[in-house]
Each structure stands twice: as C-alpha cells, then as structure tokens.
Tab-separated table of C-alpha atoms in Angstrom:
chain	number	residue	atom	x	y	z
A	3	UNK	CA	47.626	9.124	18.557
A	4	UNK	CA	50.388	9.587	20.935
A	5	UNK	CA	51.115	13.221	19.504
A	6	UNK	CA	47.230	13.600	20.072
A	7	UNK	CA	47.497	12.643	23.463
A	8	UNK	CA	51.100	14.845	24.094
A	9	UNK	CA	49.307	17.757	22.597
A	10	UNK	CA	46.107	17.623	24.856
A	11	UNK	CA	48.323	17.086	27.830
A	12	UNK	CA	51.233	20.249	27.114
A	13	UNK	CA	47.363	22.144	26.631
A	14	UNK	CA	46.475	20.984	30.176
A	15	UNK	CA	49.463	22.117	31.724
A	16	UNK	CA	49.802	25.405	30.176
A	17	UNK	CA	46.063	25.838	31.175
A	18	UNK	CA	47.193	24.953	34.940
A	19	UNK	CA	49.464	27.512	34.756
A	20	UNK	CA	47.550	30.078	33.344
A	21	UNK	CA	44.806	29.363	35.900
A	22	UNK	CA	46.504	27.795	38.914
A	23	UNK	CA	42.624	28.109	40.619
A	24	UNK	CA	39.569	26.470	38.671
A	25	UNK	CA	36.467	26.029	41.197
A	26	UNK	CA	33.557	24.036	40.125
A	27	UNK	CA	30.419	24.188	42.704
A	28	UNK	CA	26.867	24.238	42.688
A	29	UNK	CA	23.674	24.913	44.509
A	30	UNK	CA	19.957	23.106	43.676
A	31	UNK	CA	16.861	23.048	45.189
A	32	UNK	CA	13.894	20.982	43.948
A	33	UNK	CA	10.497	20.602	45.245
A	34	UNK	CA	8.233	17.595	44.357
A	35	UNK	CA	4.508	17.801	45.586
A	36	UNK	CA	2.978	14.679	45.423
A	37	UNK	CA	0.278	16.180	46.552
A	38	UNK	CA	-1.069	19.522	45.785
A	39	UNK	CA	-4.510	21.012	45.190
A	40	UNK	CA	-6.128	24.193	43.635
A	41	UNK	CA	-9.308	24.670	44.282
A	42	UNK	CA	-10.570	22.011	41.302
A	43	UNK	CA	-9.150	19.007	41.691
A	44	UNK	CA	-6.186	17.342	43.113
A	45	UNK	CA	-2.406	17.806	40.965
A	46	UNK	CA	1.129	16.184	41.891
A	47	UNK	CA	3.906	18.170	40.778
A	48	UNK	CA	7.498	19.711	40.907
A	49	UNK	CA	8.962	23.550	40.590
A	50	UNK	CA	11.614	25.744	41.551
A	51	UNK	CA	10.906	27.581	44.716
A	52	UNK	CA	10.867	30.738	41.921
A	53	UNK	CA	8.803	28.935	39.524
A	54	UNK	CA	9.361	28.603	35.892
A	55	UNK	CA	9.566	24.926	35.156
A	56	UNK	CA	12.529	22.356	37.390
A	57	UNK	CA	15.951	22.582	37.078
A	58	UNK	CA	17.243	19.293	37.260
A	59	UNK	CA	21.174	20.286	37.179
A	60	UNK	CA	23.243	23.245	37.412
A	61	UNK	CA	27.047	23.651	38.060
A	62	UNK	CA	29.197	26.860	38.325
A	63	UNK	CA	33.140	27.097	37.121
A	64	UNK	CA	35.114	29.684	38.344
A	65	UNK	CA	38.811	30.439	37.277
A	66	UNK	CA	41.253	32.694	38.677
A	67	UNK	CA	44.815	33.300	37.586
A	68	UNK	CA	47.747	32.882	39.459
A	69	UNK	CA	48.253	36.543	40.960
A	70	UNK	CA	44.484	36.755	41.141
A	71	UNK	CA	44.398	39.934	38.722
A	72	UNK	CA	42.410	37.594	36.208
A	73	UNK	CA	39.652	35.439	36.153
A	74	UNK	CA	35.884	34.137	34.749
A	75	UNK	CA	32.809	33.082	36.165
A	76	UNK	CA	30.162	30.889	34.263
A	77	UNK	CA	27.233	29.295	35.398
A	78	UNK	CA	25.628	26.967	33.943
A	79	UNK	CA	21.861	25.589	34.310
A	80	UNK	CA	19.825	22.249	33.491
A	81	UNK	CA	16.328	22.829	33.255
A	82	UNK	CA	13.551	20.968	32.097
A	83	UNK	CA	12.088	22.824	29.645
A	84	UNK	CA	15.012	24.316	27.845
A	85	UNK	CA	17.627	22.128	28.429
A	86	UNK	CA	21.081	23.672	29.252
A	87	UNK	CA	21.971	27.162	28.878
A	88	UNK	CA	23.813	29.772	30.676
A	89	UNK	CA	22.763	30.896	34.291
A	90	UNK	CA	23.133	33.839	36.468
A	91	UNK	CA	27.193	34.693	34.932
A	92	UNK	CA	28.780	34.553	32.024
A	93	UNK	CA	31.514	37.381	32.401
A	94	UNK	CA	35.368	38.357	32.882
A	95	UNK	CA	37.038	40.110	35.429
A	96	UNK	CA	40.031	42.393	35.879
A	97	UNK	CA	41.962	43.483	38.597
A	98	UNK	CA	45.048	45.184	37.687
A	99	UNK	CA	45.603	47.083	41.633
A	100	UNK	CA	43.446	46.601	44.709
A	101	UNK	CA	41.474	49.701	43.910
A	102	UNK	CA	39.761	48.983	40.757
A	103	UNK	CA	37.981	46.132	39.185
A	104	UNK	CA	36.457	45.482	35.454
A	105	UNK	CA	34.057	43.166	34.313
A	106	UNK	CA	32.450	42.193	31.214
A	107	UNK	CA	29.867	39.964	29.707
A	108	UNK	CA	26.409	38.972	31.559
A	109	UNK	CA	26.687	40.022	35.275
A	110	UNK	CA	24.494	39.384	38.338
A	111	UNK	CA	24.656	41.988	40.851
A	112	UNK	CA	23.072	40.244	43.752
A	113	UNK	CA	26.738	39.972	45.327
A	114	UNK	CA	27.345	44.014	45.136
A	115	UNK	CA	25.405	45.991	47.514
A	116	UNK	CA	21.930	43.890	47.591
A	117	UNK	CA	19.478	44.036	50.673
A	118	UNK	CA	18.108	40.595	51.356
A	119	UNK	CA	16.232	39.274	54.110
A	120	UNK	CA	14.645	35.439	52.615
A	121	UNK	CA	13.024	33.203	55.082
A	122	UNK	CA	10.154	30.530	55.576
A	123	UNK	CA	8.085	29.843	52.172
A	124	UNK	CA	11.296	31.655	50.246
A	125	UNK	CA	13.119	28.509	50.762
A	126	UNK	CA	9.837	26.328	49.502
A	127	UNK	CA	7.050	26.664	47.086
A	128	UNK	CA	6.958	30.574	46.908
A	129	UNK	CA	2.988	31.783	46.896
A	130	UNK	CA	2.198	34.108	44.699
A	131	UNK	CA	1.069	37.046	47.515
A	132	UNK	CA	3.919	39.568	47.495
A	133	UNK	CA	5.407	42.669	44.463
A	134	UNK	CA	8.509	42.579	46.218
A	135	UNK	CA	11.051	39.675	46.281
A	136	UNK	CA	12.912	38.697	49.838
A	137	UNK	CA	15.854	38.858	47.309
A	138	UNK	CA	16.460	42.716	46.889
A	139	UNK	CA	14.130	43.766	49.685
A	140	UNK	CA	15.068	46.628	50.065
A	141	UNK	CA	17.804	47.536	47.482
A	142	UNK	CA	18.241	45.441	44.007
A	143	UNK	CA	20.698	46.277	41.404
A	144	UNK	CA	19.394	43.586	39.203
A	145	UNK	CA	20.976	41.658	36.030
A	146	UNK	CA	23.130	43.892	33.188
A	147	UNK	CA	24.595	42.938	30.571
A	148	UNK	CA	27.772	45.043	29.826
A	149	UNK	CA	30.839	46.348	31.185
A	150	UNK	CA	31.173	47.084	34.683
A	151	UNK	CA	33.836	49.400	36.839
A	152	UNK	CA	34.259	48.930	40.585
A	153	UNK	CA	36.135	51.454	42.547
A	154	UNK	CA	37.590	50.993	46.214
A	155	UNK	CA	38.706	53.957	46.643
A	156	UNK	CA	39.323	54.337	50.215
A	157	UNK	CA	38.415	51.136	52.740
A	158	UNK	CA	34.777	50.792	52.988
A	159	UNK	CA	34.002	52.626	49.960
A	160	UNK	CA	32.398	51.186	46.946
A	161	UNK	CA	31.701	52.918	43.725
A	162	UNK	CA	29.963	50.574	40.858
A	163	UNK	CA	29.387	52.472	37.551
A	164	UNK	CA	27.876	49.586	34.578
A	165	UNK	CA	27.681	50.711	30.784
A	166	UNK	CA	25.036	48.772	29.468
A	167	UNK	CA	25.235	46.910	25.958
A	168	UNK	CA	23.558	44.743	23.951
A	169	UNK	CA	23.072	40.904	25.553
A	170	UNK	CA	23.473	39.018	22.254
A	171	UNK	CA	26.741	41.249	21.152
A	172	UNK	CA	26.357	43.978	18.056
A	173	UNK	CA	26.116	47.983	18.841
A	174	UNK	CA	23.726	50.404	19.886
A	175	UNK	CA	23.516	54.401	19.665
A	176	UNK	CA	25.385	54.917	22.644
A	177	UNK	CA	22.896	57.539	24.378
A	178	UNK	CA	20.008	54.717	24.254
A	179	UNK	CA	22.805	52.758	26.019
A	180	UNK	CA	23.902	55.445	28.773
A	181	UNK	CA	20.204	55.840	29.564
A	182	UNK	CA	19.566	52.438	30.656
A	183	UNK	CA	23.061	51.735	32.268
A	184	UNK	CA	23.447	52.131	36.304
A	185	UNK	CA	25.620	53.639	38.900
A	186	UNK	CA	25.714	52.441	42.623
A	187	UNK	CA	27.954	53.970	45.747
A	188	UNK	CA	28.105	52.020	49.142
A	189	UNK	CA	29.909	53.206	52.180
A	190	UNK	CA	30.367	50.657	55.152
A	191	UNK	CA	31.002	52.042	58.314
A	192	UNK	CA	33.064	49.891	60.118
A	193	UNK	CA	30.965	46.686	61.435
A	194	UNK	CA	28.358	48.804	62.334
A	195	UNK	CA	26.286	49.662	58.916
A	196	UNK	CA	26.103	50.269	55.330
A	197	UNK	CA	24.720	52.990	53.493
A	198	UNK	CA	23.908	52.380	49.763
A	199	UNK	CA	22.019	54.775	47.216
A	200	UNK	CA	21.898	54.151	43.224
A	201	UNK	CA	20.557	54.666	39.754
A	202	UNK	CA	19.478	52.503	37.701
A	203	UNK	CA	18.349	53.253	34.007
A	204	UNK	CA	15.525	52.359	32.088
A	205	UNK	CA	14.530	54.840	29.681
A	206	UNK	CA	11.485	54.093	27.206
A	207	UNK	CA	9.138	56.442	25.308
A	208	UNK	CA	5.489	55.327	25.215
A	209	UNK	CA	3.315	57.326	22.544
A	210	UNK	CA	-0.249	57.716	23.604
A	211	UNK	CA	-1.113	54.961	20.944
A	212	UNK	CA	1.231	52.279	22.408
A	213	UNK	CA	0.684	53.075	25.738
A	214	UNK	CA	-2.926	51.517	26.665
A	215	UNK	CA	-1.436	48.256	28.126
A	216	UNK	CA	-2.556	46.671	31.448
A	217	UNK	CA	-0.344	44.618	33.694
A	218	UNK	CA	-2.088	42.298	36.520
A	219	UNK	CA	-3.785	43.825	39.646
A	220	UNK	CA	-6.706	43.610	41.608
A	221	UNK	CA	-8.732	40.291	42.248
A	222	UNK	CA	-7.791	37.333	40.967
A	223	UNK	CA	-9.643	35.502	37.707
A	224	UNK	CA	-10.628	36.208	34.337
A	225	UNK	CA	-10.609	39.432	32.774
A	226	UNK	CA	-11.183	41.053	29.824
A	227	UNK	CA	-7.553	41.959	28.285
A	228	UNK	CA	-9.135	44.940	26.632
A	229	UNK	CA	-10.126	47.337	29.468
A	230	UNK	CA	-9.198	45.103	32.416
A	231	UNK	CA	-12.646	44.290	33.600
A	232	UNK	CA	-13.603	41.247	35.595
A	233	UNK	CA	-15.050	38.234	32.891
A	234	UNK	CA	-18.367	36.370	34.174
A	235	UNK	CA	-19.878	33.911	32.072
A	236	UNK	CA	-23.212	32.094	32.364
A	237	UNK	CA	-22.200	28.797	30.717
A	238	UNK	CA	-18.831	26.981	29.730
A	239	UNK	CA	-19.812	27.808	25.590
A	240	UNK	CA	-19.015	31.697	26.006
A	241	UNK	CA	-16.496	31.144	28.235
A	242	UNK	CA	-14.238	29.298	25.949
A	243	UNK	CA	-15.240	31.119	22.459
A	244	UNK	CA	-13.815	34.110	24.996
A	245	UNK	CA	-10.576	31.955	25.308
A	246	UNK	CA	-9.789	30.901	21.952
A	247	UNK	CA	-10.579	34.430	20.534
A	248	UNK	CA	-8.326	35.619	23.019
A	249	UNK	CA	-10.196	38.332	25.077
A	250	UNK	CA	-9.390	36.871	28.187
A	251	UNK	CA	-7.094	35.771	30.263
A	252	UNK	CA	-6.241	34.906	33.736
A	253	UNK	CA	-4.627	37.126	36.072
A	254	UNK	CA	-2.993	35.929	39.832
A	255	UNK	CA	-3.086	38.628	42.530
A	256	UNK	CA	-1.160	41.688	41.284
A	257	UNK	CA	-1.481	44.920	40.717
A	258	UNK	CA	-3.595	47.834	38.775
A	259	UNK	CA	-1.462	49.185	36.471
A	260	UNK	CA	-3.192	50.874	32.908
A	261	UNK	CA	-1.473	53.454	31.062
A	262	UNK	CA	-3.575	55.801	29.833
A	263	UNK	CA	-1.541	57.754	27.455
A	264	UNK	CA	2.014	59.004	26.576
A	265	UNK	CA	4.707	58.613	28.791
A	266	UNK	CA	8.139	58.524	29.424
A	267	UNK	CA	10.099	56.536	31.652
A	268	UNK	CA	13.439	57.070	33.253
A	269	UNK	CA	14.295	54.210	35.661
A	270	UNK	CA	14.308	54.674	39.062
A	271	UNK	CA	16.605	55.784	42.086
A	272	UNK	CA	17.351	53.946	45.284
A	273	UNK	CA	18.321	54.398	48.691
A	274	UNK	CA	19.275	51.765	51.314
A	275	UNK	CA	20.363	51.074	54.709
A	276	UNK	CA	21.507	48.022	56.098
A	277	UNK	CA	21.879	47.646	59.966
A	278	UNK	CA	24.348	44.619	61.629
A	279	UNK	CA	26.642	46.534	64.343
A	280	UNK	CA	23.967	44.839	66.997
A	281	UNK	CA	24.240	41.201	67.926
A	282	UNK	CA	22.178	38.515	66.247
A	283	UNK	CA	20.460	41.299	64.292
A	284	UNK	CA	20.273	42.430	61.028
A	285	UNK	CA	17.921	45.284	60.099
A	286	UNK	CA	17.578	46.275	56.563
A	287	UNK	CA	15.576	49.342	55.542
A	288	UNK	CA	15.281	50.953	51.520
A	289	UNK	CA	13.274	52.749	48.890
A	290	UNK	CA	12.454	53.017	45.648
A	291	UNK	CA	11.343	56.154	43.606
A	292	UNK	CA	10.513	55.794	39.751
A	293	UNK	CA	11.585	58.458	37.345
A	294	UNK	CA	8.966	59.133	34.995
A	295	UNK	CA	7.830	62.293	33.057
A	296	UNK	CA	3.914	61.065	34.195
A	297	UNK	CA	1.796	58.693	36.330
A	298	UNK	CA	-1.218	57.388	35.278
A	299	UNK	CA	-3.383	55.912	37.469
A	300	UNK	CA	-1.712	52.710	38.993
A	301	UNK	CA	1.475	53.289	38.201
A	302	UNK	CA	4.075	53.048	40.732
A	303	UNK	CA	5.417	55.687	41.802
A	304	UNK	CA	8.007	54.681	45.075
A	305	UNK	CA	8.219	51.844	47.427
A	306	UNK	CA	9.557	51.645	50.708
A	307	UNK	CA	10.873	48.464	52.797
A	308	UNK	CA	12.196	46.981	55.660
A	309	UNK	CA	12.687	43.788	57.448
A	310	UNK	CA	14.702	42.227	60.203
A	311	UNK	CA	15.931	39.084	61.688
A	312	UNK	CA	17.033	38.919	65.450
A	313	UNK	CA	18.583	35.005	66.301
A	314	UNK	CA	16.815	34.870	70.058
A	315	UNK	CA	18.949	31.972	71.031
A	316	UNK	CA	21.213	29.393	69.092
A	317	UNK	CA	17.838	27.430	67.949
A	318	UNK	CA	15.217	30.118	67.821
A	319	UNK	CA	15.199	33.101	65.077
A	320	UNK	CA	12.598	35.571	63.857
A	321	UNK	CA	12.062	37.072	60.884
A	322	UNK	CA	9.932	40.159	59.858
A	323	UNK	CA	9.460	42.687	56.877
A	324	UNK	CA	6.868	44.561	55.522
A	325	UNK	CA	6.602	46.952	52.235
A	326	UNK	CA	4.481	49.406	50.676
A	327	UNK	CA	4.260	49.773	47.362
A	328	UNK	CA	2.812	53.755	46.426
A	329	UNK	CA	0.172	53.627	43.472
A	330	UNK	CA	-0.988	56.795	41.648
A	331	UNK	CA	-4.675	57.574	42.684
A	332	UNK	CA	-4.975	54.094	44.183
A	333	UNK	CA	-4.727	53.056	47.977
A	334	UNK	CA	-1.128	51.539	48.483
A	335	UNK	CA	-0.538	47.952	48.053
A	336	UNK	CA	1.352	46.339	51.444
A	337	UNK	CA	2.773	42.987	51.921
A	338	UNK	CA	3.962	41.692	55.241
A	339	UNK	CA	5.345	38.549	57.166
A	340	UNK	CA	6.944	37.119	59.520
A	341	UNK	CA	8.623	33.740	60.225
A	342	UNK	CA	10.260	31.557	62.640
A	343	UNK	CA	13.174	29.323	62.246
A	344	UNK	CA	13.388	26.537	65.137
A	345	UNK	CA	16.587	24.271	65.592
A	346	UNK	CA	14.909	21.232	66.973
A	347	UNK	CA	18.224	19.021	67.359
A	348	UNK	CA	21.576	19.309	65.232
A	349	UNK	CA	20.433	17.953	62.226
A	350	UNK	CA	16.739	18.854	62.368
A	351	UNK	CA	15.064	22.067	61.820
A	352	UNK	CA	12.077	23.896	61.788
A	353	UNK	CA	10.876	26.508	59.049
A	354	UNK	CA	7.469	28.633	59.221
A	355	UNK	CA	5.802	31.595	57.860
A	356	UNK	CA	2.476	33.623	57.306
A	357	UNK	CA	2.479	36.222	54.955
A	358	UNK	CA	-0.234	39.345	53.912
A	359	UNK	CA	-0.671	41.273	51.047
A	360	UNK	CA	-3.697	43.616	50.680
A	361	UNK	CA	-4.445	47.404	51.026
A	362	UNK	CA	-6.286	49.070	53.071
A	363	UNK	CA	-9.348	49.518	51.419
A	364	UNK	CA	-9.728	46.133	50.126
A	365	UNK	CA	-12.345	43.906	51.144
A	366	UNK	CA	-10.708	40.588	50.442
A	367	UNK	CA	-6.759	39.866	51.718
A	368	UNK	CA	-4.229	37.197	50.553
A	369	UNK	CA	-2.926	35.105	52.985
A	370	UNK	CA	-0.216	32.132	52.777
A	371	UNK	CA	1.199	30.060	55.187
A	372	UNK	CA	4.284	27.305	55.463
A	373	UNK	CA	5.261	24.415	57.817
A	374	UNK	CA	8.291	23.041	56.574
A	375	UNK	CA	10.635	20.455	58.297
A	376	UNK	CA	13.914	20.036	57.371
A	377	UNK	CA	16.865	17.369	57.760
A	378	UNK	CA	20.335	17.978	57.372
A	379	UNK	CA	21.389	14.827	56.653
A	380	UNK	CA	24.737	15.580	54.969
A	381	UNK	CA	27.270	18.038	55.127
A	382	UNK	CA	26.287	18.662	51.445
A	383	UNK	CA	22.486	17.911	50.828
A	384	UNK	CA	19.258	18.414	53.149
A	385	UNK	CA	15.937	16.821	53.046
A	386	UNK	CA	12.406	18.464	53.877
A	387	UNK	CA	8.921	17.901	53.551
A	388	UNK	CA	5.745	20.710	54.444
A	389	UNK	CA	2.552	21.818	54.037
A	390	UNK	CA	1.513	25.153	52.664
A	391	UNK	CA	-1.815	27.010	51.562
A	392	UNK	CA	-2.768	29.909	50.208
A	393	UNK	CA	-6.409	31.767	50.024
A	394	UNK	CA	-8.268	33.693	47.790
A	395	UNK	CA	-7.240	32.249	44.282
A	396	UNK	CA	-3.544	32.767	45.219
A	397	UNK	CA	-1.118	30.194	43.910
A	398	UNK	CA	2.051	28.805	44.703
A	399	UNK	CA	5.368	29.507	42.353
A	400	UNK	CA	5.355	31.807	38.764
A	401	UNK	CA	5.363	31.550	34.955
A	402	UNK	CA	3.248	28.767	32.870
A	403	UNK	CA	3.974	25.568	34.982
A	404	UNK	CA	2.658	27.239	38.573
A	405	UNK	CA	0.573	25.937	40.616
A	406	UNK	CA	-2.134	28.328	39.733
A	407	UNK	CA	-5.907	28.420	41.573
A	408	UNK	CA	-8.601	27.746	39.631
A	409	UNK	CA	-11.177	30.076	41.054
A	410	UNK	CA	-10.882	33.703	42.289
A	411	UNK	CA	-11.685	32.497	45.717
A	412	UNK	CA	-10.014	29.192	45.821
A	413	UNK	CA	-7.864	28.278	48.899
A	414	UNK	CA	-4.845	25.858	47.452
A	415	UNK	CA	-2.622	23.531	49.228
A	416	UNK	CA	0.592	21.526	48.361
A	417	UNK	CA	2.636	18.997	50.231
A	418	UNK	CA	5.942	19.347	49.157
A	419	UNK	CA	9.045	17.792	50.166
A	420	UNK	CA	11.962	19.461	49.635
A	421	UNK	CA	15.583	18.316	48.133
A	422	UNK	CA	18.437	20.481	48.327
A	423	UNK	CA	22.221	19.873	47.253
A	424	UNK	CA	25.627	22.124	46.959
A	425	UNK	CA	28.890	21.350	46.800
C-alpha cells in the first residue's frame, strides 16, 4: 500500500511539473417554469435557454505547460437526458513561437473571429421566432472537428486555416475532407475595428432522386411531410391514423425550403465587420452567401446582418439587430429586436426584449416578448425570475422537450425563474 500511495504521489508531482497551470471553471444556466402555458393547457417545466433537455452540471479543465507552448482544453457536460459526455472542446494546442498556433481534436470556434450581439430573451427561455442565432450574428465559424493552424503574422493579423477530419477518428479520401474544411482571415485595426471574411466548406451532391426533402417554413402546425401542405382534419380519428402512419408532423415557425431536384452544394462565404473604436458602442455588421451549383425555390441563397449595443449611461443599455435572410423566388424572411438592459441598484437588474420575424408579404407575424429581473446575489451565482410570451403558435426553446404551442395560432406564456452559476 505504501508503494501504492508513493507511486500515485511521484505521478502527481511529475504531472505538476509537466503542467504547472490546471484551471477548472464552469458556467450554467437553468431555467425552471413553474408555470408555463401553450395554448392547451397549463405545463411546469425546465430547459436550457437553447433548448434540448437541462443540463444539470458541467465543468471545464484547462491545462497549460510551464512555458505556455503546450496545453488542452476539455469540457465536460451533465445533462439530463444523456448523462455526461464531452462539451464544446475536446482538443490540444501548440505553440512552438508567438506566430503560429496548432490545434487538434473537437474545436469550437466561437472564441476566433465570431460576431455576437446576445441580449434580453437570449439569456432566458429563447422563443422560437428568429433563423439567425445572437451567437454568430453576423459572422459564425461554427464547430470542426480536425486540425487547425493559426497564423499571427504581423500584429493584428489573424489567419485560421482548419483541415477537417473525421469526429469519431478513422480516414477519409482527403478531397471529400478539403471540401468541407474552412479558412478564416481577420485584420484588427488598432482599437478601432475588425474586418473578417471566410470560407467555410460543405460540399454535398444531391441527385434529383434524393433531393425532394422539405425543411420547416411557413405557418406553424401540421403538415403533410410529403409535399409540405398544411394538414386539417375534421375529427381526432383521422388525425391520429395521420400520426401513427407518419404523414404528418408538426412544424414551429421556419422556413420554406423544398428541393426540387439535383443539386450541389459548396458551403458558403462570409464577410464581417465589427465596429468598437466609439465609446459604449459596439456595431457589428456581416453576410452570408451560399455556394451552390442551383437554387430551388426556398433555398437560401445570402443573408445579411447587423446589430448594435450603445451603454447610454452606467445603468441604461440598448440593444438592436435585425437580419434578412434572401430566399429563391420567395419574399425574404426578416427578424428584428431590440432590448433594454436597466441597472436598477448594484445587485439588481433589469432585462427586456420584443422581437419580430415575418416577411413582407405575410399576413400573420411572430412576435415574443421578455421581462426578466435579475439578482446578483453572489460574486459567483445570480438569481432571476420573468415572464415571457410568444404569439402565433410560436414556442419557447428547441429540440423534443420545448415548450412547443399547441395550435397554429396559440399565444404561449412561461414564468420562469432563472438560476445561473460560474466559477
């Protein structure tokens, strides 16, 4: 036993010296809704602000070496209905001279280049009326799995180049992989602005027999998964011999999107601009242009975004964006809001939001709104509770545990209070 222990210990200390830095943190964020309704009858729940179920844990290690030319970063998450598993990174990094950095395994490239701008119902139960995330606004590089080279070539300069491979290990034909691997460049101008643009693969060859698939769009409800078409039943019997046969199923607001025939996709390129060389604003502006060889009706074909905040005084700020999303053949889908953040004393706070999305040539528009009060009451956790709704059969949060309505027309509500924790 006392070899045992001797051994375990001469293993610690050779690990301390190997990796004089080891960094443990986390962040969590859990809503409960006691109260929540959807149109039908009254639920009590908890989510994610994202959706997807309720992470009940999480907790990130980081390690770097001694003359910081080596480390890792691993996350890993607690939720519900998975149990634990690996979050957001699992990867290695290298950095041999100031100039150049390597990294392998699962990477999350929200830190590198990324145009933001989250605020109100982002930090709450998210509702379901918006095709663009406040994460990645304007400019998203995504998740890869891979190896990635960063270049720092001259100060402000920043050249990312990822080769992308498979997740779960193995090999691939190399020019599959090349065609759905990325390069970014970003050039910061002093504290004034950054200017980003990128490329980001995703090749895939539809044939015209594969290709008659239809994502979500248009007005809430049942449809038909064959051709898209709204479902209307005159009694509960057809209605659920539709269900269990599997010709219908429910769709949240969205977007038209059939592909009618062959078609090759390419990815997409992006440009972005960030503004913060102004005081107590930050303006972020971007596009997006996908690479294909055809549009079909619906398909997307570019988006463009912006949105700002502007802090008015030490406890007022304002929030704003807005985006467009172009459609082949079909009037372009917008989404807009704007929000306020109030500091009411030092530990108390404020939060609220409307948001839009519609197009201009339809008849019905969803709306969502959030009141949220928050209390700081520790350097390391807050408390919150509010009250949001949404209209028109638009729900609150994604995936199979939302909060979804239960009518095309329903107007939904939830009361949730809000418990967050980092360390």
């Amino acid at each position: 036993m006392k070899k045992l222990i001797g051994t375990a210990m001469l293993a610690a200390l050779l690990a301390t010296s190997a990796f004089a830095e080891l960094n443990m943190g986390a962040w969590l964020r859990t809503l409960v809704a006691p109260v929540a309704y959807n149109g039908d009858e009254i639920q009590a729940g908890w989510e994610n602000s994202w959706g997807y179920g309720i992470r009940n844990a999480r907790i990130s290690f980081n390690f770097t070496s001694d003359d910081e030319k080596v480390g890792m970063m691993y996350d890993v998450f607690g939720d519900g209905a998975s149990g634990f598993g690996s979050g957001d990174y699992r990867a290695m990094w290298f950095q041999p001279v100031d100039w150049f950095k390597a990294m392998v395994g699962h990477i999350d490239n929200g830190y590198a280049m990324r145009g933001d701008l989250c605020y109100g119902s982002w930090a709450w139960l998210r509702p379901n009326n918006w095709f663009e995330r406040d994460e990645g606004l304007t400019f998203n590089l995504g998740n890869r799995d891979g190896l990635q080279l960063e270049f720092f070539p001259v100060d402000g300069l920043q050249i990312l180049a990822h080769l992308s491979l498979p997740w779960d290990g193995g090999f691939a034909k190399f020019s599959d992989q090349i065609k759905n691997s990325l390069i970014g460049v970003s050039y910061t101008i002093g504290d004034f602005a950054t200017i980003k643009v990128a490329y980001l693969g995703g090749y895939s060859d539809k044939d015209k027999d594969s290709a008659g698939t239809w994502t979500p769009t248009g007005k809430p409800g049942w449809h038909y998964k064959k051709d898209g078409k709204e479902a209307s039943f005159d009694n509960d019997g057809k209605f659920y011999e539709a269900l269990l046969n599997g010709e219908i199923e429910y769709w949240n607001p969205g977007i038209w999107a059939p592909f009618g025939g062959a078609q090759k996709t390419f990815g997409n390129a992006q440009i972005g601009f960030d503004l913060k060389g102004v005081e107590n604003l930050w303006l972020t502006v971007g596009a997006r242009v996908q690479l294909v060889d055809k549009y079909y009706k619906g398909n997307e074909m570019a988006k463009v975004a912006a949105g700002a905040s502007y802090q008015i005084t030490d406890s007022f700020g304002l929030s704003v964006s807005a985006a467009a999303l172009l459609l082949k053949e079909i009037s372009p889908k917008i989404q807009a809001g704007v929000g306020v953040n109030v500091g009411l004393t030092d530990v108390l706070g404020l939060e609220a939001d409307v948001r839009w999305l519609g197009d201009l040539e339809a008849s019905e528009h969803c709306i969502s709104f959030c009141v949220g009060l928050n209390w700081a009451m520790s350097s390391n956790g807050s408390l919150g509770i509010g009250f949001q709704g949404t209209t028109n059969g638009n729900g609150f949060a994604a995936g199979d545990t939302a909060l979804s309505a239960a009518k095309s027309d329903a107007f939904c509500f939830a009361v949730p209070v809000r418990f967050g924790l980092w360390f």
